[in-house]
């Protein structure tokens, strides 16, 4: 298994490096633009046009919308005991499907059957663990009612 925390660290580093590079390019473009306007070639009109173009490029990069981040998703498998009807929520494993019997009930040792497979969206990767536990509890409550 890959350690999730390490994974997140790598993502964060990649993202910040990208941001720094983007900002550098941006500042560079604007600086070049201003430099052209003030200390360009002999033709002041051309300098103005070139300078303006560079500044426009920089500004349009600023205004570019950041692509929405992929929400962290977690898939859960909801199991129900055939014998006593108790609900168990587990992390989805490959090959899980509805009506598949999977494992043994912790309460009565009856066989568990997959009744539902859920995919939950998690907003913050940081709170993943906490949120997941909370979601599991909420799901359990909902199903019991
Ligand atoms: Zn049971």
PDB file of N, CA, C and O in Angstrom, residues 48-94:
ATOM      1  N   UNK A  48       5.691  50.713 -27.620  1.00  0.00           N
ATOM      2  CA  UNK A  48       4.423  50.757 -26.886  1.00  0.00           C
ATOM      3  C   UNK A  48       3.577  49.520 -27.212  1.00  0.00           C
ATOM      4  O   UNK A  48       3.015  48.886 -26.322  1.00  0.00           O
ATOM      5  N   UNK A  49       3.551  49.196 -28.513  1.00  0.00           N
ATOM      6  CA  UNK A  49       2.730  48.044 -28.940  1.00  0.00           C
ATOM      7  C   UNK A  49       3.293  46.743 -28.353  1.00  0.00           C
ATOM      8  O   UNK A  49       2.563  45.939 -27.773  1.00  0.00           O
ATOM      9  N   UNK A  50       4.622  46.569 -28.492  1.00  0.00           N
ATOM     10  CA  UNK A  50       5.238  45.336 -27.969  1.00  0.00           C
ATOM     11  C   UNK A  50       5.070  45.258 -26.446  1.00  0.00           C
ATOM     12  O   UNK A  50       4.681  44.230 -25.904  1.00  0.00           O
ATOM     13  N   UNK A  51       5.342  46.397 -25.802  1.00  0.00           N
ATOM     14  CA  UNK A  51       5.202  46.442 -24.341  1.00  0.00           C
ATOM     15  C   UNK A  51       3.795  46.099 -23.903  1.00  0.00           C
ATOM     16  O   UNK A  51       3.590  45.277 -23.002  1.00  0.00           O
ATOM     17  N   UNK A  52       2.836  46.688 -24.588  1.00  0.00           N
ATOM     18  CA  UNK A  52       1.428  46.467 -24.257  1.00  0.00           C
ATOM     19  C   UNK A  52       1.051  44.991 -24.438  1.00  0.00           C
ATOM     20  O   UNK A  52       0.342  44.411 -23.623  1.00  0.00           O
ATOM     21  N   UNK A  53       1.584  44.405 -25.531  1.00  0.00           N
ATOM     22  CA  UNK A  53       1.292  42.993 -25.797  1.00  0.00           C
ATOM     23  C   UNK A  53       1.780  42.113 -24.647  1.00  0.00           C
ATOM     24  O   UNK A  53       1.074  41.225 -24.181  1.00  0.00           O
ATOM     25  N   UNK A  54       3.000  42.387 -24.195  1.00  0.00           N
ATOM     26  CA  UNK A  54       3.564  41.588 -23.099  1.00  0.00           C
ATOM     27  C   UNK A  54       2.739  41.739 -21.817  1.00  0.00           C
ATOM     28  O   UNK A  54       2.455  40.757 -21.131  1.00  0.00           O
ATOM     29  N   UNK A  55       2.361  42.974 -21.520  1.00  0.00           N
ATOM     30  CA  UNK A  55       1.576  43.211 -20.305  1.00  0.00           C
ATOM     31  C   UNK A  55       0.226  42.495 -20.409  1.00  0.00           C
ATOM     32  O   UNK A  55      -0.225  41.852 -19.475  1.00  0.00           O
ATOM     33  N   UNK A  56      -0.378  42.589 -21.600  1.00  0.00           N
ATOM     34  CA  UNK A  56      -1.656  41.906 -21.812  1.00  0.00           C
ATOM     35  C   UNK A  56      -1.521  40.399 -21.596  1.00  0.00           C
ATOM     36  O   UNK A  56      -2.384  39.773 -20.973  1.00  0.00           O
ATOM     37  N   UNK A  57      -0.431  39.835 -22.094  1.00  0.00           N
ATOM     38  CA  UNK A  57      -0.188  38.407 -21.921  1.00  0.00           C
ATOM     39  C   UNK A  57      -0.125  38.050 -20.441  1.00  0.00           C
ATOM     40  O   UNK A  57      -0.765  37.102 -19.988  1.00  0.00           O
ATOM     41  N   UNK A  58       0.649  38.848 -19.711  1.00  0.00           N
ATOM     42  CA  UNK A  58       0.796  38.629 -18.270  1.00  0.00           C
ATOM     43  C   UNK A  58      -0.531  38.690 -17.560  1.00  0.00           C
ATOM     44  O   UNK A  58      -0.886  37.802 -16.777  1.00  0.00           O
ATOM     45  N   UNK A  59      -1.302  39.741 -17.877  1.00  0.00           N
ATOM     46  CA  UNK A  59      -2.603  39.943 -17.222  1.00  0.00           C
ATOM     47  C   UNK A  59      -3.566  38.806 -17.568  1.00  0.00           C
ATOM     48  O   UNK A  59      -4.278  38.308 -16.699  1.00  0.00           O
ATOM     49  N   UNK A  60      -3.538  38.362 -18.832  1.00  0.00           N
ATOM     50  CA  UNK A  60      -4.472  37.292 -19.201  1.00  0.00           C
ATOM     51  C   UNK A  60      -4.115  35.993 -18.497  1.00  0.00           C
ATOM     52  O   UNK A  60      -4.986  35.184 -18.198  1.00  0.00           O
ATOM     53  N   UNK A  61      -2.826  35.800 -18.206  1.00  0.00           N
ATOM     54  CA  UNK A  61      -2.441  34.601 -17.450  1.00  0.00           C
ATOM     55  C   UNK A  61      -2.990  34.695 -16.026  1.00  0.00           C
ATOM     56  O   UNK A  61      -3.515  33.725 -15.485  1.00  0.00           O
ATOM     57  N   UNK A  62      -2.926  35.900 -15.443  1.00  0.00           N
ATOM     58  CA  UNK A  62      -3.462  36.089 -14.083  1.00  0.00           C
ATOM     59  C   UNK A  62      -4.945  35.735 -14.064  1.00  0.00           C
ATOM     60  O   UNK A  62      -5.441  35.093 -13.149  1.00  0.00           O
ATOM     61  N   UNK A  63      -5.643  36.182 -15.102  1.00  0.00           N
ATOM     62  CA  UNK A  63      -7.096  36.004 -15.116  1.00  0.00           C
ATOM     63  C   UNK A  63      -7.544  34.603 -15.511  1.00  0.00           C
ATOM     64  O   UNK A  63      -8.720  34.285 -15.428  1.00  0.00           O
ATOM     65  N   UNK A  64      -6.588  33.779 -15.955  1.00  0.00           N
ATOM     66  CA  UNK A  64      -6.942  32.420 -16.319  1.00  0.00           C
ATOM     67  C   UNK A  64      -7.489  31.700 -15.104  1.00  0.00           C
ATOM     68  O   UNK A  64      -6.918  31.763 -14.027  1.00  0.00           O
ATOM     69  N   UNK A  65      -8.578  31.007 -15.317  1.00  0.00           N
ATOM     70  CA  UNK A  65      -9.179  30.292 -14.189  1.00  0.00           C
ATOM     71  C   UNK A  65      -8.377  29.038 -13.884  1.00  0.00           C
ATOM     72  O   UNK A  65      -8.005  28.294 -14.792  1.00  0.00           O
ATOM     73  N   UNK A  66      -8.188  28.846 -12.602  1.00  0.00           N
ATOM     74  CA  UNK A  66      -7.521  27.608 -12.191  1.00  0.00           C
ATOM     75  C   UNK A  66      -8.467  26.454 -12.442  1.00  0.00           C
ATOM     76  O   UNK A  66      -9.651  26.544 -12.134  1.00  0.00           O
ATOM     77  N   UNK A  67      -7.958  25.361 -12.987  1.00  0.00           N
ATOM     78  CA  UNK A  67      -8.856  24.216 -13.162  1.00  0.00           C
ATOM     79  C   UNK A  67      -9.293  23.711 -11.798  1.00  0.00           C
ATOM     80  O   UNK A  67      -8.508  23.695 -10.856  1.00  0.00           O
ATOM     81  N   UNK A  68     -10.573  23.325 -11.679  1.00  0.00           N
ATOM     82  CA  UNK A  68     -11.029  22.857 -10.369  1.00  0.00           C
ATOM     83  C   UNK A  68     -10.274  21.604  -9.946  1.00  0.00           C
ATOM     84  O   UNK A  68     -10.028  20.710 -10.754  1.00  0.00           O
ATOM     85  N   UNK A  69      -9.923  21.585  -8.685  1.00  0.00           N
ATOM     86  CA  UNK A  69      -9.194  20.419  -8.169  1.00  0.00           C
ATOM     87  C   UNK A  69     -10.114  19.215  -8.131  1.00  0.00           C
ATOM     88  O   UNK A  69     -11.299  19.332  -7.818  1.00  0.00           O
ATOM     89  N   UNK A  70      -9.549  18.086  -8.435  1.00  0.00           N
ATOM     90  CA  UNK A  70     -10.334  16.861  -8.342  1.00  0.00           C
ATOM     91  C   UNK A  70     -10.668  16.604  -6.887  1.00  0.00           C
ATOM     92  O   UNK A  70      -9.775  16.570  -6.053  1.00  0.00           O
ATOM     93  N   UNK A  71     -11.937  16.448  -6.604  1.00  0.00           N
ATOM     94  CA  UNK A  71     -12.251  16.146  -5.213  1.00  0.00           C
ATOM     95  C   UNK A  71     -11.713  14.769  -4.853  1.00  0.00           C
ATOM     96  O   UNK A  71     -11.682  13.863  -5.689  1.00  0.00           O
ATOM     97  N   UNK A  72     -11.283  14.655  -3.629  1.00  0.00           N
ATOM     98  CA  UNK A  72     -10.800  13.352  -3.177  1.00  0.00           C
ATOM     99  C   UNK A  72     -12.014  12.458  -2.986  1.00  0.00           C
ATOM    100  O   UNK A  72     -12.963  12.836  -2.309  1.00  0.00           O
ATOM    101  N   UNK A  73     -12.005  11.360  -3.609  1.00  0.00           N
ATOM    102  CA  UNK A  73     -13.161  10.465  -3.501  1.00  0.00           C
ATOM    103  C   UNK A  73     -12.793   9.209  -2.722  1.00  0.00           C
ATOM    104  O   UNK A  73     -11.670   8.738  -2.761  1.00  0.00           O
ATOM    105  N   UNK A  74     -13.794   8.731  -2.046  1.00  0.00           N
ATOM    106  CA  UNK A  74     -13.589   7.513  -1.280  1.00  0.00           C
ATOM    107  C   UNK A  74     -14.757   6.601  -1.548  1.00  0.00           C
ATOM    108  O   UNK A  74     -15.912   7.026  -1.484  1.00  0.00           O
ATOM    109  N   UNK A  75     -14.490   5.386  -1.894  1.00  0.00           N
ATOM    110  CA  UNK A  75     -15.576   4.459  -2.162  1.00  0.00           C
ATOM    111  C   UNK A  75     -15.738   3.520  -0.973  1.00  0.00           C
ATOM    112  O   UNK A  75     -14.764   3.006  -0.450  1.00  0.00           O
ATOM    113  N   UNK A  76     -16.976   3.390  -0.565  1.00  0.00           N
ATOM    114  CA  UNK A  76     -17.282   2.550   0.596  1.00  0.00           C
ATOM    115  C   UNK A  76     -18.199   1.408   0.184  1.00  0.00           C
ATOM    116  O   UNK A  76     -19.044   1.560  -0.680  1.00  0.00           O
ATOM    117  N   UNK A  77     -18.000   0.304   0.824  1.00  0.00           N
ATOM    118  CA  UNK A  77     -18.866  -0.847   0.598  1.00  0.00           C
ATOM    119  C   UNK A  77     -19.716  -1.041   1.849  1.00  0.00           C
ATOM    120  O   UNK A  77     -19.186  -1.080   2.947  1.00  0.00           O
ATOM    121  N   UNK A  78     -21.024  -1.110   1.651  1.00  0.00           N
ATOM    122  CA  UNK A  78     -21.920  -1.306   2.793  1.00  0.00           C
ATOM    123  C   UNK A  78     -22.363  -2.769   2.805  1.00  0.00           C
ATOM    124  O   UNK A  78     -22.901  -3.287   1.830  1.00  0.00           O
ATOM    125  N   UNK A  79     -22.080  -3.380   3.937  1.00  0.00           N
ATOM    126  CA  UNK A  79     -22.377  -4.804   4.075  1.00  0.00           C
ATOM    127  C   UNK A  79     -23.504  -5.006   5.080  1.00  0.00           C
ATOM    128  O   UNK A  79     -23.607  -4.257   6.053  1.00  0.00           O
ATOM    129  N   UNK A  80     -24.336  -6.002   4.821  1.00  0.00           N
ATOM    130  CA  UNK A  80     -25.419  -6.301   5.748  1.00  0.00           C
ATOM    131  C   UNK A  80     -25.374  -7.795   6.085  1.00  0.00           C
ATOM    132  O   UNK A  80     -25.185  -8.625   5.203  1.00  0.00           O
ATOM    133  N   UNK A  81     -25.559  -8.042   7.361  1.00  0.00           N
ATOM    134  CA  UNK A  81     -25.545  -9.439   7.806  1.00  0.00           C
ATOM    135  C   UNK A  81     -26.866 -10.106   7.422  1.00  0.00           C
ATOM    136  O   UNK A  81     -27.939  -9.581   7.677  1.00  0.00           O
ATOM    137  N   UNK A  82     -26.772 -11.276   6.822  1.00  0.00           N
ATOM    138  CA  UNK A  82     -27.980 -12.017   6.423  1.00  0.00           C
ATOM    139  C   UNK A  82     -28.731 -12.558   7.624  1.00  0.00           C
ATOM    140  O   UNK A  82     -29.923 -12.820   7.556  1.00  0.00           O
ATOM    141  N   UNK A  83     -28.003 -12.737   8.687  1.00  0.00           N
ATOM    142  CA  UNK A  83     -28.584 -13.372   9.874  1.00  0.00           C
ATOM    143  C   UNK A  83     -29.251 -12.370  10.819  1.00  0.00           C
ATOM    144  O   UNK A  83     -30.427 -12.456  11.103  1.00  0.00           O
ATOM    145  N   UNK A  84     -28.438 -11.376  11.275  1.00  0.00           N
ATOM    146  CA  UNK A  84     -28.991 -10.448  12.270  1.00  0.00           C
ATOM    147  C   UNK A  84     -29.293  -9.067  11.694  1.00  0.00           C
ATOM    148  O   UNK A  84     -29.852  -8.218  12.372  1.00  0.00           O
ATOM    149  N   UNK A  85     -28.923  -8.834  10.470  1.00  0.00           N
ATOM    150  CA  UNK A  85     -29.254  -7.565   9.818  1.00  0.00           C
ATOM    151  C   UNK A  85     -28.375  -6.388  10.200  1.00  0.00           C
ATOM    152  O   UNK A  85     -28.691  -5.255   9.853  1.00  0.00           O
ATOM    153  N   UNK A  86     -27.295  -6.638  10.905  1.00  0.00           N
ATOM    154  CA  UNK A  86     -26.435  -5.511  11.278  1.00  0.00           C
ATOM    155  C   UNK A  86     -25.636  -5.021  10.069  1.00  0.00           C
ATOM    156  O   UNK A  86     -25.333  -5.780   9.145  1.00  0.00           O
ATOM    157  N   UNK A  87     -25.371  -3.720  10.096  1.00  0.00           N
ATOM    158  CA  UNK A  87     -24.722  -3.060   8.957  1.00  0.00           C
ATOM    159  C   UNK A  87     -23.249  -2.834   9.256  1.00  0.00           C
ATOM    160  O   UNK A  87     -22.887  -2.401  10.349  1.00  0.00           O
ATOM    161  N   UNK A  88     -22.427  -3.104   8.278  1.00  0.00           N
ATOM    162  CA  UNK A  88     -21.009  -2.761   8.415  1.00  0.00           C
ATOM    163  C   UNK A  88     -20.577  -1.952   7.208  1.00  0.00           C
ATOM    164  O   UNK A  88     -20.975  -2.236   6.085  1.00  0.00           O
ATOM    165  N   UNK A  89     -19.780  -0.908   7.474  1.00  0.00           N
ATOM    166  CA  UNK A  89     -19.279  -0.076   6.382  1.00  0.00           C
ATOM    167  C   UNK A  89     -17.772  -0.292   6.281  1.00  0.00           C
ATOM    168  O   UNK A  89     -17.046  -0.131   7.244  1.00  0.00           O
ATOM    169  N   UNK A  90     -17.338  -0.694   5.107  1.00  0.00           N
ATOM    170  CA  UNK A  90     -15.910  -0.930   4.903  1.00  0.00           C
ATOM    171  C   UNK A  90     -15.422  -0.174   3.681  1.00  0.00           C
ATOM    172  O   UNK A  90     -16.218   0.239   2.840  1.00  0.00           O
ATOM    173  N   UNK A  91     -14.130   0.002   3.601  1.00  0.00           N
ATOM    174  CA  UNK A  91     -13.566   0.614   2.399  1.00  0.00           C
ATOM    175  C   UNK A  91     -13.774  -0.338   1.232  1.00  0.00           C
ATOM    176  O   UNK A  91     -13.613  -1.549   1.365  1.00  0.00           O
ATOM    177  N   UNK A  92     -14.118   0.242   0.109  1.00  0.00           N
ATOM    178  CA  UNK A  92     -14.347  -0.550  -1.099  1.00  0.00           C
ATOM    179  C   UNK A  92     -13.067  -1.265  -1.518  1.00  0.00           C
ATOM    180  O   UNK A  92     -11.982  -0.701  -1.467  1.00  0.00           O
ATOM    181  N   UNK A  93     -13.219  -2.488  -1.887  1.00  0.00           N
ATOM    182  CA  UNK A  93     -12.081  -3.232  -2.426  1.00  0.00           C
ATOM    183  C   UNK A  93     -12.430  -3.667  -3.834  1.00  0.00           C
ATOM    184  O   UNK A  93     -13.597  -3.911  -4.150  1.00  0.00           O
ATOM    185  N   UNK A  94     -11.417  -3.781  -4.650  1.00  0.00           N
ATOM    186  CA  UNK A  94     -11.650  -4.170  -6.035  1.00  0.00           C
ATOM    187  C   UNK A  94     -12.388  -5.497  -6.083  1.00  0.00           C
ATOM    188  O   UNK A  94     -12.057  -6.424  -5.352  1.00  0.00           O
TER     189      UNK A  94
END
